[in-house]
GROMACS .gro file of C-alpha atoms in nm:
model
  221
    1UNK     CA    1  -1.169   3.037 -13.121
    2UNK     CA    2  -1.287   3.087 -12.768
    3UNK     CA    3  -1.007   3.110 -12.510
    4UNK     CA    4  -1.083   3.036 -12.147
    5UNK     CA    5  -1.005   3.325 -11.916
    6UNK     CA    6  -0.743   3.270 -11.651
    7UNK     CA    7  -0.805   3.310 -11.280
    8UNK     CA    8  -0.601   3.629 -11.278
    9UNK     CA    9  -0.709   3.768 -11.614
   10UNK     CA   10  -0.655   4.133 -11.703
   11UNK     CA   11  -0.902   4.347 -11.895
   12UNK     CA   12  -0.680   4.572 -12.107
   13UNK     CA   13  -0.781   4.870 -12.319
   14UNK     CA   14  -0.578   5.035 -12.598
   15UNK     CA   15  -0.725   5.376 -12.685
   16UNK     CA   16  -0.643   5.570 -12.999
   17UNK     CA   17  -0.383   5.840 -12.931
   18UNK     CA   18  -0.510   6.197 -12.971
   19UNK     CA   19  -0.178   6.381 -12.930
   20UNK     CA   20  -0.039   6.556 -13.237
   21UNK     CA   21   0.185   6.335 -13.456
   22UNK     CA   22   0.172   6.043 -13.210
   23UNK     CA   23   0.163   5.734 -13.431
   24UNK     CA   24   0.264   5.465 -13.184
   25UNK     CA   25   0.049   5.208 -13.007
   26UNK     CA   26   0.140   5.021 -12.688
   27UNK     CA   27   0.091   4.666 -12.817
   28UNK     CA   28   0.146   4.505 -13.155
   29UNK     CA   29  -0.103   4.246 -13.282
   30UNK     CA   30   0.149   3.971 -13.193
   31UNK     CA   31   0.163   4.099 -12.834
   32UNK     CA   32  -0.217   4.111 -12.821
   33UNK     CA   33  -0.233   3.751 -12.945
   34UNK     CA   34   0.006   3.643 -12.669
   35UNK     CA   35  -0.206   3.812 -12.402
   36UNK     CA   36  -0.534   3.675 -12.538
   37UNK     CA   37  -0.391   3.323 -12.560
   38UNK     CA   38  -0.301   3.352 -12.192
   39UNK     CA   39  -0.662   3.426 -12.101
   40UNK     CA   40  -0.660   3.806 -12.092
   41UNK     CA   41  -0.918   4.031 -12.259
   42UNK     CA   42  -0.802   4.314 -12.486
   43UNK     CA   43  -1.017   4.590 -12.632
   44UNK     CA   44  -0.871   4.815 -12.903
   45UNK     CA   45  -1.032   5.141 -13.010
   46UNK     CA   46  -1.093   5.150 -13.383
   47UNK     CA   47  -0.803   5.294 -13.590
   48UNK     CA   48  -0.577   5.297 -13.282
   49UNK     CA   49  -0.303   5.117 -13.475
   50UNK     CA   50  -0.328   5.304 -13.806
   51UNK     CA   51  -0.029   5.528 -13.733
   52UNK     CA   52   0.184   5.216 -13.682
   53UNK     CA   53   0.034   5.047 -13.992
   54UNK     CA   54  -0.166   4.797 -13.787
   55UNK     CA   55  -0.525   4.764 -13.909
   56UNK     CA   56  -0.830   4.683 -13.699
   57UNK     CA   57  -0.843   4.347 -13.879
   58UNK     CA   58  -0.492   4.256 -13.760
   59UNK     CA   59  -0.590   4.325 -13.399
   60UNK     CA   60  -0.921   4.145 -13.443
   61UNK     CA   61  -0.747   3.839 -13.591
   62UNK     CA   62  -0.511   3.846 -13.292
   63UNK     CA   63  -0.810   3.807 -13.060
   64UNK     CA   64  -0.881   4.167 -12.956
   65UNK     CA   65  -1.228   4.316 -12.958
   66UNK     CA   66  -1.253   4.633 -13.168
   67UNK     CA   67  -1.461   4.905 -13.002
   68UNK     CA   68  -1.579   5.222 -13.169
   69UNK     CA   69  -1.591   5.488 -12.898
   70UNK     CA   70  -1.348   5.608 -12.628
   71UNK     CA   71  -1.615   5.538 -12.367
   72UNK     CA   72  -1.606   5.168 -12.453
   73UNK     CA   73  -1.228   5.126 -12.449
   74UNK     CA   74  -1.196   5.313 -12.117
   75UNK     CA   75  -1.418   5.055 -11.947
   76UNK     CA   76  -1.107   4.834 -11.923
   77UNK     CA   77  -0.936   4.785 -11.588
   78UNK     CA   78  -0.589   4.852 -11.734
   79UNK     CA   79  -0.531   5.126 -11.991
   80UNK     CA   80  -0.213   5.112 -12.201
   81UNK     CA   81  -0.114   5.439 -12.368
   82UNK     CA   82   0.192   5.609 -12.514
   83UNK     CA   83   0.127   5.976 -12.433
   84UNK     CA   84  -0.001   6.097 -12.094
   85UNK     CA   85  -0.381   6.118 -12.087
   86UNK     CA   86  -0.529   6.458 -12.166
   87UNK     CA   87  -0.783   6.628 -11.942
   88UNK     CA   88  -1.055   6.515 -12.183
   89UNK     CA   89  -0.934   6.154 -12.176
   90UNK     CA   90  -0.920   6.152 -11.795
   91UNK     CA   91  -1.296   6.215 -11.794
   92UNK     CA   92  -1.343   5.867 -11.941
   93UNK     CA   93  -1.157   5.696 -11.653
   94UNK     CA   94  -1.346   5.531 -11.370
   95UNK     CA   95  -1.225   5.499 -11.008
   96UNK     CA   96  -0.966   5.233 -10.939
   97UNK     CA   97  -0.831   5.192 -11.291
   98UNK     CA   98  -0.464   5.129 -11.369
   99UNK     CA   99  -0.288   5.346 -11.627
  100UNK     CA  100   0.042   5.249 -11.788
  101UNK     CA  101   0.180   5.527 -12.006
  102UNK     CA  102   0.434   5.805 -12.012
  103UNK     CA  103   0.347   6.068 -11.754
  104UNK     CA  104   0.608   6.337 -11.828
  105UNK     CA  105   0.572   6.486 -11.481
  106UNK     CA  106   0.771   6.792 -11.577
  107UNK     CA  107   0.500   6.890 -11.827
  108UNK     CA  108   0.192   6.740 -11.658
  109UNK     CA  109  -0.069   6.996 -11.559
  110UNK     CA  110  -0.174   7.012 -11.197
  111UNK     CA  111  -0.532   6.966 -11.317
  112UNK     CA  112  -0.439   6.627 -11.463
  113UNK     CA  113  -0.272   6.513 -11.140
  114UNK     CA  114  -0.575   6.622 -10.938
  115UNK     CA  115  -0.806   6.434 -11.176
  116UNK     CA  116  -0.603   6.113 -11.134
  117UNK     CA  117  -0.600   6.154 -10.757
  118UNK     CA  118  -0.973   6.219 -10.750
  119UNK     CA  119  -1.043   5.900 -10.945
  120UNK     CA  120  -0.786   5.701 -10.743
  121UNK     CA  121  -0.601   5.593 -11.059
  122UNK     CA  122  -0.288   5.383 -11.016
  123UNK     CA  123  -0.056   5.539 -11.274
  124UNK     CA  124   0.265   5.362 -11.376
  125UNK     CA  125   0.497   5.591 -11.572
  126UNK     CA  126   0.699   5.375 -11.807
  127UNK     CA  127   0.982   5.631 -11.813
  128UNK     CA  128   1.044   5.548 -11.444
  129UNK     CA  129   1.030   5.168 -11.466
  130UNK     CA  130   1.366   5.025 -11.355
  131UNK     CA  131   1.525   4.684 -11.395
  132UNK     CA  132   1.713   4.495 -11.124
  133UNK     CA  133   2.035   4.690 -11.176
  134UNK     CA  134   1.874   5.033 -11.177
  135UNK     CA  135   1.860   5.076 -11.554
  136UNK     CA  136   1.562   5.214 -11.744
  137UNK     CA  137   1.488   4.940 -12.000
  138UNK     CA  138   1.200   5.114 -12.181
  139UNK     CA  139   1.379   5.447 -12.202
  140UNK     CA  140   1.692   5.271 -12.326
  141UNK     CA  141   1.496   5.086 -12.593
  142UNK     CA  142   1.338   5.412 -12.711
  143UNK     CA  143   1.678   5.582 -12.714
  144UNK     CA  144   1.820   5.298 -12.923
  145UNK     CA  145   1.535   5.340 -13.171
  146UNK     CA  146   1.578   5.718 -13.182
  147UNK     CA  147   1.954   5.692 -13.231
  148UNK     CA  148   1.924   5.430 -13.504
  149UNK     CA  149   1.666   5.629 -13.702
  150UNK     CA  150   1.806   5.981 -13.659
  151UNK     CA  151   2.075   5.933 -13.925
  152UNK     CA  152   1.811   5.817 -14.173
  153UNK     CA  153   1.609   6.131 -14.095
  154UNK     CA  154   1.924   6.342 -14.135
  155UNK     CA  155   1.990   6.180 -14.472
  156UNK     CA  156   1.637   6.272 -14.583
  157UNK     CA  157   1.693   6.637 -14.490
  158UNK     CA  158   2.024   6.639 -14.679
  159UNK     CA  159   1.859   6.510 -14.996
  160UNK     CA  160   1.760   6.747 -15.277
  161UNK     CA  161   1.401   6.621 -15.254
  162UNK     CA  162   1.380   6.806 -14.922
  163UNK     CA  163   1.573   7.106 -15.060
  164UNK     CA  164   1.895   6.983 -14.902
  165UNK     CA  165   2.243   7.014 -15.051
  166UNK     CA  166   2.240   6.665 -15.197
  167UNK     CA  167   2.508   6.539 -14.957
  168UNK     CA  168   2.533   6.163 -14.904
  169UNK     CA  169   2.629   6.026 -14.564
  170UNK     CA  170   2.950   5.840 -14.633
  171UNK     CA  171   3.250   5.859 -14.861
  172UNK     CA  172   3.301   5.759 -15.220
  173UNK     CA  173   3.626   5.704 -15.408
  174UNK     CA  174   3.830   6.024 -15.415
  175UNK     CA  175   3.586   6.218 -15.191
  176UNK     CA  176   3.637   6.247 -14.815
  177UNK     CA  177   3.355   6.109 -14.598
  178UNK     CA  178   3.083   6.331 -14.456
  179UNK     CA  179   3.157   6.466 -14.109
  180UNK     CA  180   2.887   6.406 -13.849
  181UNK     CA  181   2.884   6.590 -13.516
  182UNK     CA  182   2.693   6.427 -13.229
  183UNK     CA  183   2.619   6.632 -12.918
  184UNK     CA  184   2.596   6.408 -12.611
  185UNK     CA  185   2.729   6.058 -12.552
  186UNK     CA  186   2.426   5.875 -12.414
  187UNK     CA  187   2.241   5.576 -12.555
  188UNK     CA  188   2.078   5.768 -12.843
  189UNK     CA  189   2.419   5.913 -12.936
  190UNK     CA  190   2.580   5.569 -12.927
  191UNK     CA  191   2.328   5.423 -13.172
  192UNK     CA  192   2.339   5.733 -13.392
  193UNK     CA  193   2.717   5.691 -13.403
  194UNK     CA  194   2.680   5.322 -13.495
  195UNK     CA  195   2.446   5.416 -13.781
  196UNK     CA  196   2.675   5.696 -13.902
  197UNK     CA  197   2.981   5.468 -13.893
  198UNK     CA  198   2.798   5.198 -14.086
  199UNK     CA  199   2.721   5.456 -14.355
  200UNK     CA  200   3.090   5.543 -14.378
  201UNK     CA  201   3.072   5.886 -14.217
  202UNK     CA  202   3.343   6.040 -14.000
  203UNK     CA  203   3.201   6.117 -13.657
  204UNK     CA  204   3.289   6.336 -13.362
  205UNK     CA  205   3.107   6.300 -13.030
  206UNK     CA  206   3.101   6.579 -12.771
  207UNK     CA  207   2.993   6.554 -12.409
  208UNK     CA  208   3.093   6.722 -12.083
  209UNK     CA  209   3.061   6.387 -11.901
  210UNK     CA  210   3.399   6.212 -11.914
  211UNK     CA  211   3.263   5.872 -11.810
  212UNK     CA  212   3.011   5.871 -12.100
  213UNK     CA  213   3.286   5.960 -12.347
  214UNK     CA  214   3.504   5.677 -12.215
  215UNK     CA  215   3.212   5.435 -12.240
  216UNK     CA  216   3.127   5.528 -12.599
  217UNK     CA  217   3.496   5.515 -12.696
  218UNK     CA  218   3.521   5.165 -12.548
  219UNK     CA  219   3.197   5.057 -12.717
  220UNK     CA  220   3.273   5.197 -13.062
  221UNK     CA  221   3.655   5.203 -13.056
   0.00000   0.00000   0.00000
């Protein structure tokens, strides 16, 4: 059904990621539906959500318009991406656009920075977005995801299907539990430790930062 645009409506574009093995997309269909219902316009490049198992139909049903070329999706005023734009993608931008994505300044080519400056792009790097207390909410969320999934990935590599030794993460009656070593005591390490403990493994966490070790000891006992 037609939704009336708000007075301060955004025109948002979600391009398909071109970086190797990048399967994520910035918005789920539910998030798109929320934006559309609040009067914003969202264009999604075809197959942009395939890596995350979101079909074009799901985005279309949520109220997004599916477009079939990068040129069309980059007409939006606000571009939401996961990976930093490539040199080729920056050619699609027009002056005055807003980009919200990772920028990875340590790896960004000078040519890319110059292209963004030339087109007067306002670029918001989500790895630098802070909350009111100075935390990095998006980075923390991603670290929590990485920590929670890393033990599952480790278990896959230990399985015989992947030519592993057939070791299970956890103990069974009469057999001591698997030992898991975690290097670092940050957020990802904390959630990896939670996952390992829940599987019944015996864990050791190493870090040269005493405060982080105290924090993780307090958090996980």
